[in-house]
mmCIF file of C-alpha atoms and ligand atoms in Angstrom:
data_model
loop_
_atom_site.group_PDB
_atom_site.id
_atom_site.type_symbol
_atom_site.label_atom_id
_atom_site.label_comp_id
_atom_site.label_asym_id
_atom_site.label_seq_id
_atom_site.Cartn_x
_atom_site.Cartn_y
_atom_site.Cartn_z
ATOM 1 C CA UNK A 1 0.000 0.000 0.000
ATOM 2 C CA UNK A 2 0.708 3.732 -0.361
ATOM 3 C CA UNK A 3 3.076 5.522 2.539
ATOM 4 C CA UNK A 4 1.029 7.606 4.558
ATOM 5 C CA UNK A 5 1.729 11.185 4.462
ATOM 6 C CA UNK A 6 2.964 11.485 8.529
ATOM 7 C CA UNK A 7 4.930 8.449 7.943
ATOM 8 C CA UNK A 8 6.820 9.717 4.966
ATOM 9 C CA UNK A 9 7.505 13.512 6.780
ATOM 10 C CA UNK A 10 8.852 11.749 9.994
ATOM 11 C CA UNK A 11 11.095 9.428 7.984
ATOM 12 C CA UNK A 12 11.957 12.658 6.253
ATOM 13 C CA UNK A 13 12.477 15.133 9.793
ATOM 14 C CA UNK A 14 13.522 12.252 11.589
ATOM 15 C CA UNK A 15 16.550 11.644 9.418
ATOM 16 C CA UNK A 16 17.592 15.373 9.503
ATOM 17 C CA UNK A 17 17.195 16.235 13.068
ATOM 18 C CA UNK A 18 19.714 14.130 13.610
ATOM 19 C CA UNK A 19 22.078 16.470 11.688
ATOM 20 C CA UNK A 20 20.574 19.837 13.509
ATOM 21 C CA UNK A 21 19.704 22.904 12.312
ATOM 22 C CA UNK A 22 17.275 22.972 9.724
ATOM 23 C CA UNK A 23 17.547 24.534 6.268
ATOM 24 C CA UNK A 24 15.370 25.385 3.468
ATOM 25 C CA UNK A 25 16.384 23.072 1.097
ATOM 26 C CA UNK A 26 15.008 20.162 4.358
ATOM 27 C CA UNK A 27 11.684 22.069 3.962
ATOM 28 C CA UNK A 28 11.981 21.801 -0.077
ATOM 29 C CA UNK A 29 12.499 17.652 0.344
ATOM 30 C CA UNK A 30 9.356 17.806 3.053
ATOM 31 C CA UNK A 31 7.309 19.757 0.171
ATOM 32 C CA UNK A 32 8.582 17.098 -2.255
ATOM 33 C CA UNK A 33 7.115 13.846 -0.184
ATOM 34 C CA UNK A 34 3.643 16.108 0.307
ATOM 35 C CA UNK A 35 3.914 16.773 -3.162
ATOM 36 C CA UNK A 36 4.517 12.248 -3.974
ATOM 37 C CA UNK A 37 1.537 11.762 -1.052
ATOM 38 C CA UNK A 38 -0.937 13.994 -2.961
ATOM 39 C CA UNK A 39 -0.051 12.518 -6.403
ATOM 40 C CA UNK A 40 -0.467 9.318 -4.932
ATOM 41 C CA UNK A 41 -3.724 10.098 -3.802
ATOM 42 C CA UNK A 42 -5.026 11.031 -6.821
ATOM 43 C CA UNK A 43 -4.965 14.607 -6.502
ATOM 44 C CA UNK A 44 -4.773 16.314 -10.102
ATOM 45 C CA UNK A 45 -1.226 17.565 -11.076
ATOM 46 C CA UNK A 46 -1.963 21.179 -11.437
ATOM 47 C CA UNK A 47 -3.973 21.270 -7.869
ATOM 48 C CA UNK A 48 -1.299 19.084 -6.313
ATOM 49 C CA UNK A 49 1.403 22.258 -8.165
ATOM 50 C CA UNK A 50 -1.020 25.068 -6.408
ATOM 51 C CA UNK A 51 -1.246 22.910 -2.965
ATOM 52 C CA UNK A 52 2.310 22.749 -2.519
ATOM 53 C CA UNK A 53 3.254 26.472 -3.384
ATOM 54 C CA UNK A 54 0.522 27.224 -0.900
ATOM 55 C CA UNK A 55 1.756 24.972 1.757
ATOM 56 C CA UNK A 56 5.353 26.083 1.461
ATOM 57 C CA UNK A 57 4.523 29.567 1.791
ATOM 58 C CA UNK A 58 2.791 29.069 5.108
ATOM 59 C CA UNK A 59 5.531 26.704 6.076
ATOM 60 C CA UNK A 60 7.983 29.218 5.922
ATOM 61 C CA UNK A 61 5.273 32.020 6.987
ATOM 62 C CA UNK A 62 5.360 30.074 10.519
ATOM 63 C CA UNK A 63 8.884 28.985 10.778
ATOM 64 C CA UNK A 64 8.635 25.404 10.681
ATOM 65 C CA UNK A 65 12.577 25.429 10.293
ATOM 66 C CA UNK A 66 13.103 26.096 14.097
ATOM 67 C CA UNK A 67 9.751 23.539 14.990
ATOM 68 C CA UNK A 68 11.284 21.829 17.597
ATOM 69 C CA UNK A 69 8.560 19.255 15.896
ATOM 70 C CA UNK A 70 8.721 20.164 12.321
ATOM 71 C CA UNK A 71 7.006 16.922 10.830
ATOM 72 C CA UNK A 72 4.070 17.487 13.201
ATOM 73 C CA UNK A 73 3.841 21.051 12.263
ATOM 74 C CA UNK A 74 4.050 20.149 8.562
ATOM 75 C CA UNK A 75 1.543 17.811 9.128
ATOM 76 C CA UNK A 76 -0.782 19.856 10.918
ATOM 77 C CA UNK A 77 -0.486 22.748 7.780
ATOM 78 C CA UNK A 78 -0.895 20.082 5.073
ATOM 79 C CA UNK A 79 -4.348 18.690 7.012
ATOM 80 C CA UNK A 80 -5.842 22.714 7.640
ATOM 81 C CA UNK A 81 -5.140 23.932 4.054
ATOM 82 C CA UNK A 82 -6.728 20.365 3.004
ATOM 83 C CA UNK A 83 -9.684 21.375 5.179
ATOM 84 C CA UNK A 84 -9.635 25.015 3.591
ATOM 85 C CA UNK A 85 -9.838 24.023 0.236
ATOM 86 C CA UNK A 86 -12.205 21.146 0.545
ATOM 87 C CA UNK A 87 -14.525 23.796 2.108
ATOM 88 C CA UNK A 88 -13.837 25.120 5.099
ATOM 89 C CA UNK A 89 -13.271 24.369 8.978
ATOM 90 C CA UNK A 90 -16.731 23.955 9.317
ATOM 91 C CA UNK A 91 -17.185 21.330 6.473
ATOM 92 C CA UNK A 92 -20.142 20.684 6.202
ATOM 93 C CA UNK A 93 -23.310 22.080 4.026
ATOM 94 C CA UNK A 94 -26.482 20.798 2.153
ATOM 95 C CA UNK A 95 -29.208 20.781 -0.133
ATOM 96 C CA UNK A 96 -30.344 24.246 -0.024
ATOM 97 C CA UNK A 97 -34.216 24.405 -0.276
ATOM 98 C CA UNK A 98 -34.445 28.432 0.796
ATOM 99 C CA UNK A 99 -37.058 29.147 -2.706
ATOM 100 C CA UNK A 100 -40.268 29.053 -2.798
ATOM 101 C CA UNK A 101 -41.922 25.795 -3.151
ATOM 102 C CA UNK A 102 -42.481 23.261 -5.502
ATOM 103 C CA UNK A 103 -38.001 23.800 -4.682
ATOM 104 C CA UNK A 104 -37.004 22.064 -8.087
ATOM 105 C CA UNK A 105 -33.115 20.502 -7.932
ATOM 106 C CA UNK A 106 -31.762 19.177 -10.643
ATOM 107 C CA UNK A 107 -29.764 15.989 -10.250
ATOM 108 C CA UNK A 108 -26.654 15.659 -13.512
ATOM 109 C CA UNK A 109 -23.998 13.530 -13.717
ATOM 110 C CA UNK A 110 -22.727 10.347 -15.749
ATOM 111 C CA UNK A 111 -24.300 7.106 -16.200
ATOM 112 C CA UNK A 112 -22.993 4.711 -13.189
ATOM 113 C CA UNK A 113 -21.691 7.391 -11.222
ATOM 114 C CA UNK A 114 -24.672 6.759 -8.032
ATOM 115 C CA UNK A 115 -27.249 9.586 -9.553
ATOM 116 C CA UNK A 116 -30.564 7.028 -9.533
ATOM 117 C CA UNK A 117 -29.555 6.081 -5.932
ATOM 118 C CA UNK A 118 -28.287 9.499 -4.420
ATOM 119 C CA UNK A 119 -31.424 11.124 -6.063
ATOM 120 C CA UNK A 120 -33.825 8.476 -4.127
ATOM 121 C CA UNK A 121 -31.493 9.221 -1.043
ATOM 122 C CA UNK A 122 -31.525 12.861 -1.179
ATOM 123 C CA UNK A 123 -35.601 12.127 -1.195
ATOM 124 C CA UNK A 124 -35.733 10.205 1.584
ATOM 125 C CA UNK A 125 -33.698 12.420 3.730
ATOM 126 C CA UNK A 126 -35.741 15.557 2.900
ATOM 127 C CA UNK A 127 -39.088 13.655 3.867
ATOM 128 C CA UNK A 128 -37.973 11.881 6.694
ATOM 129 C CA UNK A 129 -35.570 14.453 8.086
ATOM 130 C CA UNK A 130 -37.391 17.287 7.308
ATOM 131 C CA UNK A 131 -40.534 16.103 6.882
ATOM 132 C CA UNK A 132 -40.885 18.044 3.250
ATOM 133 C CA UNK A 133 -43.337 16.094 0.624
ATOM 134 C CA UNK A 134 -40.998 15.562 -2.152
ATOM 135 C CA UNK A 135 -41.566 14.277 -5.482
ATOM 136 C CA UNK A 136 -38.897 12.587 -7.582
ATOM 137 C CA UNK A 137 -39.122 12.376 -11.479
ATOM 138 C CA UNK A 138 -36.917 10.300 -13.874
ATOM 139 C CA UNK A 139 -35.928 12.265 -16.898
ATOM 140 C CA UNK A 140 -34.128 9.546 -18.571
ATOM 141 C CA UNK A 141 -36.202 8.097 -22.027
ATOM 142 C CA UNK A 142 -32.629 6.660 -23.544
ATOM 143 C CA UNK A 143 -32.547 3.705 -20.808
ATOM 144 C CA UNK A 144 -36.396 2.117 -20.706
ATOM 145 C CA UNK A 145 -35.534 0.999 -17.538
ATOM 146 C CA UNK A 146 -34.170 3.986 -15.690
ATOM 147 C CA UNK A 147 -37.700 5.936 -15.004
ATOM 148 C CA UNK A 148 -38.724 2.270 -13.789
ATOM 149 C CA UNK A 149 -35.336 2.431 -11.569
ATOM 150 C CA UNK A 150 -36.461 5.370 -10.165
ATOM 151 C CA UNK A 151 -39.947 4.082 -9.116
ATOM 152 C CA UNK A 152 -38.573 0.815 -7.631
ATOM 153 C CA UNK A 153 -36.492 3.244 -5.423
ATOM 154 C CA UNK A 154 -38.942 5.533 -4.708
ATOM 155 C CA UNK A 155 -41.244 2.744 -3.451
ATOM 156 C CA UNK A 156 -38.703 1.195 -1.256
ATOM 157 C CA UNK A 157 -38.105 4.822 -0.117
ATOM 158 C CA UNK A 158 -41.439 5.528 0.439
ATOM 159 C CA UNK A 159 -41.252 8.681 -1.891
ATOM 160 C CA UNK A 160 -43.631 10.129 -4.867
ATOM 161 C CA UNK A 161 -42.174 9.588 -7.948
ATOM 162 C CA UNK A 162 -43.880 11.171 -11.501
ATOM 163 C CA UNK A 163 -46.697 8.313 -13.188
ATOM 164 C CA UNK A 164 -44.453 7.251 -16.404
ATOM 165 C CA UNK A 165 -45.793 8.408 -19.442
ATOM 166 C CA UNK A 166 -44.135 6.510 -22.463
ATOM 167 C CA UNK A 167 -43.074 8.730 -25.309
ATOM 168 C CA UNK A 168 -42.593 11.972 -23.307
ATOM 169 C CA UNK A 169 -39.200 13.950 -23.820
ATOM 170 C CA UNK A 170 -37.346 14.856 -20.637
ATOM 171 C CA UNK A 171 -38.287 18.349 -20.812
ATOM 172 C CA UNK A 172 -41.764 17.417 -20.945
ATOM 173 C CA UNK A 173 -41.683 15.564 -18.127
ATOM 174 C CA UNK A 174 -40.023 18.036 -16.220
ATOM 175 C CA UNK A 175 -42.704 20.306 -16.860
ATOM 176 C CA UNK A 176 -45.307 17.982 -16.118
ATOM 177 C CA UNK A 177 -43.627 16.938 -12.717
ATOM 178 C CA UNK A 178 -43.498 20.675 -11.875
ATOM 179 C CA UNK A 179 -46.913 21.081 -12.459
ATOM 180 C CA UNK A 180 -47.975 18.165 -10.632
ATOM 181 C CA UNK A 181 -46.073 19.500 -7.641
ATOM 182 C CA UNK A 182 -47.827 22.701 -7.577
ATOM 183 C CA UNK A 183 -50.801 21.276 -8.073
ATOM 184 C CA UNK A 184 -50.471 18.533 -5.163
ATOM 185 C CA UNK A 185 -48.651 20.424 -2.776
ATOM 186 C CA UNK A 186 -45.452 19.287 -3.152
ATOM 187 C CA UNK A 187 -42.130 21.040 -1.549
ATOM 188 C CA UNK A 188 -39.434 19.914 -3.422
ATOM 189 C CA UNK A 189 -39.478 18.084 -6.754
ATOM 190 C CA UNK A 190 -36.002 16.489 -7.878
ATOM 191 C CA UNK A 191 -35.313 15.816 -11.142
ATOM 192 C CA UNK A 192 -32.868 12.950 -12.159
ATOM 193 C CA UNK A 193 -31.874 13.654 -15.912
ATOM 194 C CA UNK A 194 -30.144 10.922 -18.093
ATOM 195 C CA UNK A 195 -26.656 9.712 -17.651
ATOM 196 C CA UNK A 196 -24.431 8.223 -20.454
ATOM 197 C CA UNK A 197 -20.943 6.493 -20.102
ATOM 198 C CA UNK A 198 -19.401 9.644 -21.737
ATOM 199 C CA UNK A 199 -20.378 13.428 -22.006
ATOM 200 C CA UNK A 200 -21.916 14.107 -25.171
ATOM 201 C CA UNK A 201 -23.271 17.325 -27.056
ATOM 202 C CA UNK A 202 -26.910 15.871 -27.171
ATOM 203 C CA UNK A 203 -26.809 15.076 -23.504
ATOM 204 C CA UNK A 204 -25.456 18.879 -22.627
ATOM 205 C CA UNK A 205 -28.213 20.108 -24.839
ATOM 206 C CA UNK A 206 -31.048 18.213 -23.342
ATOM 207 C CA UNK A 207 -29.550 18.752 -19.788
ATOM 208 C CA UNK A 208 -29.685 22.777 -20.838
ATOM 209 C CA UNK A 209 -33.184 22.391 -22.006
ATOM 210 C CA UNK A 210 -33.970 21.247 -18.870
ATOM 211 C CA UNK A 211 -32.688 23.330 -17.065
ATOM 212 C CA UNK A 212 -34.030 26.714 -18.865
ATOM 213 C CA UNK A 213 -37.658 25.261 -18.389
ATOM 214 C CA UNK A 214 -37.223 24.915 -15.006
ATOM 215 C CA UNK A 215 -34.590 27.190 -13.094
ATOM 216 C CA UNK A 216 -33.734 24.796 -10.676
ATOM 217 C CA UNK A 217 -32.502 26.139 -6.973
ATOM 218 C CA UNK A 218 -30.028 23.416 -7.130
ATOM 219 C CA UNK A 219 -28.073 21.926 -9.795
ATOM 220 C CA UNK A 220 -25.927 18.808 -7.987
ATOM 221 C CA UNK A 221 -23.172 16.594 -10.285
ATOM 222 C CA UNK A 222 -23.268 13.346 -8.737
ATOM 223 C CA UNK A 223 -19.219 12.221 -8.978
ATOM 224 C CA UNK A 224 -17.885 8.737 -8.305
ATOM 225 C CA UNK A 225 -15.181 9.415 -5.682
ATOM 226 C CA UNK A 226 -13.160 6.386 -6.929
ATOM 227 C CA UNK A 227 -12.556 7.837 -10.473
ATOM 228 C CA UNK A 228 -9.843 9.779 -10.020
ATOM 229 C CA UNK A 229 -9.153 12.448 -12.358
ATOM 230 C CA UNK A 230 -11.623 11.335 -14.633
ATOM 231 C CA UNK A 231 -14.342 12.946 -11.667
ATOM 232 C CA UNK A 232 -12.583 16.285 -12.084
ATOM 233 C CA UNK A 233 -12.791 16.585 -16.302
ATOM 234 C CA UNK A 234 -16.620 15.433 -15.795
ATOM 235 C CA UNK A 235 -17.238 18.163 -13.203
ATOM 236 C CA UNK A 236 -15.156 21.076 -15.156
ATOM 237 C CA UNK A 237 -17.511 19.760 -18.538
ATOM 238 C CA UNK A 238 -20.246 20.034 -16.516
ATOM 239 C CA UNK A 239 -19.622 23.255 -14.295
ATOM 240 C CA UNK A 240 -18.525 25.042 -17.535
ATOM 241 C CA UNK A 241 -21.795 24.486 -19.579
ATOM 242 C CA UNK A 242 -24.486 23.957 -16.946
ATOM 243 C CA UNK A 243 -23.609 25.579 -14.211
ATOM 244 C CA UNK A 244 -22.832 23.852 -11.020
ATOM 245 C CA UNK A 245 -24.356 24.473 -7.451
ATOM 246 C CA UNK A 246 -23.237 21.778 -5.424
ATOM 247 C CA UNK A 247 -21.340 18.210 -5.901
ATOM 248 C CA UNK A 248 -22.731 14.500 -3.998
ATOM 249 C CA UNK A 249 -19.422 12.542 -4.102
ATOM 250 C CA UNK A 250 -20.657 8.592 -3.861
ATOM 251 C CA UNK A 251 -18.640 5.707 -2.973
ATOM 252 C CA UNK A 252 -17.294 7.446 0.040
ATOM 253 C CA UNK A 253 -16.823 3.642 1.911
ATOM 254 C CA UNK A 254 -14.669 2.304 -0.797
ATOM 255 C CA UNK A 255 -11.322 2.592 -1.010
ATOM 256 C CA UNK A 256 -10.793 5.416 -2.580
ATOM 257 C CA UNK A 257 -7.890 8.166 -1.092
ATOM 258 C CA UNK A 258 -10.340 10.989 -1.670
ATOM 259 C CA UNK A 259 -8.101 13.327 -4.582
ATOM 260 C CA UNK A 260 -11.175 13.878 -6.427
ATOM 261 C CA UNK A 261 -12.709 15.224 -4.019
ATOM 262 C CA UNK A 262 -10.084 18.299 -3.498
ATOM 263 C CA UNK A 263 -9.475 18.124 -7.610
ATOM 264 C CA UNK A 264 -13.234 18.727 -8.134
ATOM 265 C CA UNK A 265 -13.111 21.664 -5.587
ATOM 266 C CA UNK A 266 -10.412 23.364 -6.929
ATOM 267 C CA UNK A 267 -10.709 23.029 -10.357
ATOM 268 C CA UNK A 268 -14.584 24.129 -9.930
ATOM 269 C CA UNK A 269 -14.982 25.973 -7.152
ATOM 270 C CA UNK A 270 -18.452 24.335 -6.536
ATOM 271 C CA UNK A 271 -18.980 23.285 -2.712
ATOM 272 C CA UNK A 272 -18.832 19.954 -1.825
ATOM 273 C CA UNK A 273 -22.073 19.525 -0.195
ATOM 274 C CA UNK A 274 -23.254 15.298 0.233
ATOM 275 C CA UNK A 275 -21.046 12.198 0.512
ATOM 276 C CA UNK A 276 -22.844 8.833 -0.088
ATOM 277 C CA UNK A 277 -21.155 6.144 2.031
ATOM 278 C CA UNK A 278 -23.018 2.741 0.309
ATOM 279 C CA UNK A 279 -26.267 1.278 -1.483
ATOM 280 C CA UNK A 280 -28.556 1.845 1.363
ATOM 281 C CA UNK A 281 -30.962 4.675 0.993
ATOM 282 C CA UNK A 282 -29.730 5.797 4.538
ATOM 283 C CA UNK A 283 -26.419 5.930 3.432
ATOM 284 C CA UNK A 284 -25.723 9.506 2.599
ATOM 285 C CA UNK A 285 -24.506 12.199 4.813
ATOM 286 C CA UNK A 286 -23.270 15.742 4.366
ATOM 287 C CA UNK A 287 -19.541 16.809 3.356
ATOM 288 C CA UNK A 288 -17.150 16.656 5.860
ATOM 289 C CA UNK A 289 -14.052 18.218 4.632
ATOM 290 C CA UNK A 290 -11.591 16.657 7.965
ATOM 291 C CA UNK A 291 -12.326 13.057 7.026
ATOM 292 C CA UNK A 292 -11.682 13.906 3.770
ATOM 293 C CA UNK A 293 -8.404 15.395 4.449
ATOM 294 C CA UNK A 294 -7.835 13.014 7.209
ATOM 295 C CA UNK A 295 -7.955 10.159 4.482
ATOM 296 C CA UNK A 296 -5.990 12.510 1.834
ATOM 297 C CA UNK A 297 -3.466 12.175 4.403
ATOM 298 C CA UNK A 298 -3.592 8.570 4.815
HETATM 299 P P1 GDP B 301 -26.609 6.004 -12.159
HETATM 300 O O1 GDP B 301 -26.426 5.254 -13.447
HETATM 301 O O2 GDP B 301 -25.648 7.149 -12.047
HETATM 302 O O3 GDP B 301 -28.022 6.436 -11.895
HETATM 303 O O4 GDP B 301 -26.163 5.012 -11.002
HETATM 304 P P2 GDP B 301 -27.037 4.186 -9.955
HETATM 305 O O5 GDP B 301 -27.701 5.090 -9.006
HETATM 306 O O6 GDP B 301 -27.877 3.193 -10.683
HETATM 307 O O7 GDP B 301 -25.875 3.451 -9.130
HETATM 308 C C1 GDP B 301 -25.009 2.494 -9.705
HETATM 309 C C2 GDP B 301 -24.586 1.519 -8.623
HETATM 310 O O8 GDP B 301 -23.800 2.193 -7.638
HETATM 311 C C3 GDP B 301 -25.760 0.906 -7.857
HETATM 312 O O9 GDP B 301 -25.487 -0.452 -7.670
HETATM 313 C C4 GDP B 301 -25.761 1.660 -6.535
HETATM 314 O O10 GDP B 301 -26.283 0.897 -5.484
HETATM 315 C C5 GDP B 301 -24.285 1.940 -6.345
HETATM 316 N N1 GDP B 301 -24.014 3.104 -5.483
HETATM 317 C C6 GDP B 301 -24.510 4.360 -5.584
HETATM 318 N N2 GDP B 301 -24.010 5.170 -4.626
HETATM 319 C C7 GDP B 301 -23.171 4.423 -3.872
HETATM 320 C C8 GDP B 301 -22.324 4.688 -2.713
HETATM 321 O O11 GDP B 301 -22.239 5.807 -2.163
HETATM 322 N N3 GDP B 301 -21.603 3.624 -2.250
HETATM 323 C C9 GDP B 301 -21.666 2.390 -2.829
HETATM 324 N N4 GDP B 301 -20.932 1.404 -2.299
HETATM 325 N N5 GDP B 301 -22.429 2.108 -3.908
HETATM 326 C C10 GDP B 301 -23.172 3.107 -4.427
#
């Protein structure tokens, strides 16, 4: 397995204290194994290039040359900056539903990625949680069975979801779930457009469509946190033509070392806002930057 970043900066500080004083070029070789931990992590090379410069600078800024415990005090730099840019101390945010209701969010993201499930578990969080009436509509006519997906889920879920109409396009169905939710009362009405394997023009332009007949409050990318630097392309393609309000990482509990995560944020600037942490429709909690950064770390 990969070196954890506090093993590889004592190995580094414990070699030179030996020797005494500390110099700049020590802090240079300590930059260079935070540098080798984020790359290894899956951070994106021009975030890791930004991370480090930013790092150094407070380094120096707080003298970790005459640290009596310089690793530790590296350490402790690498994991708050980590926290800063995944979205500060606090860490933690949400679906925003501050509109006026029927609140329509709009869920995007590729096909695979966790959008189906994180849309039903977004649902069942608002009702149960917060008690709102939510209705859930599958805007997906490529895959027959993804609006039946959707219904499966929202019955386990115990959530509306739009009556199927065969032959409707996705913005149609959009408009007719919005209209149903005004008309029935609802608060929030989430929208699950299609997924494919890759971003195409046709699925930007429908995703557009959608979203200029509706306005949603919230426009969430669903991102698979165990895709690396593919997540952070899909997010920029994404961010750049639809317009980004939020990001649900899924697949929090595997293995994954959590780069995308800090890649997406950088590169986007959209807050992190949901993790999804399995299959379970209970399994989804908000961001928390530390853990993040704790697991960034290693
Ligand atoms: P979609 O094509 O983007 O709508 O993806 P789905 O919602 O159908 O999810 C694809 C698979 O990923 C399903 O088997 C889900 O149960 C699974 N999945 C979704 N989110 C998570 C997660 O946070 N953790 C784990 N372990 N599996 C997930």
């Amino acid at each position: 397995m990969f070196e954890s970043l506090s093993d590889r900066l004592s190995d580094v500080f414990g070699r030179l204290t030996k020797k005494g004083a500390l110099t700049d070029s020590d802090v240079a070789e300590a930059m260079r194994e935070v540098r080798l931990a984020l790359l290894e992590a899956d951070v994106a090379l021009p975030v890791v290039k930004d991370f480090v410069a930013a790092v150094k600078e407070k380094a120096i800024g707080q003298d970790v040359v005459r640290s009596v415990t310089p690793g530790q005090m590296v350490i402790k730099i690498v994991h708050d900056h980590l926290v800063e840019v995944l979205g500060g101390a606090d860490g933690a945010t949400d679906i925003d539903l501050n509109a006026v209701p029927p609140v329509p969010i709009m869920m995007v993201g590729l096909q695979g990625s966790g959008k189906t499930t994180t849309t039903a578990k977004i649902a069942y969080r608002l009702t149960n949680r917060d008690k709102k009436k939510v209705l859930m509509a599958s805007l997906d006519v490529r895959r027959p069975a993804a609006q039946e997906q959707l219904k499966v889920l929202g019955e386990q879920a115990g959530v509306a979801t739009l009556p199927i109409i065969a032959g409707q396009s996705p913005v149609d169905i959009a408009k007719r779930a919005l209209t149903a939710a005004r008309l029935q009362g609802f608060d929030v009405v989430i929208l699950d457009t299609a997924g494919r394997l890759h971003i195409d023009e046709a699925l930007m332009q429908e995703i557009e469509a959608v979203k200029r007949e509706t306005n949603p409050h919230e426009v969430m990318l669903v991102a698979d946190s165990l895709t690396g630097q593919d997540a952070v392309t899909v997010a920029k393609q994404f961010h750049d033509r639809i317009g980004l309000t939020g990001i649900a990482l899924t697949r929090v509990d595997g293995d994954g070392r959590g780069g995308a995560a800090l890649s997406m944020r950088a590169v986007t600037g959209v807050p992190l806002k949901l993790m999804g942490l399995g299959e379970k429709i209970d399994a989804l909690e908000v961001f928390h930057a530390d853990r993040i950064a704790n697991r960034i770390l290693g």
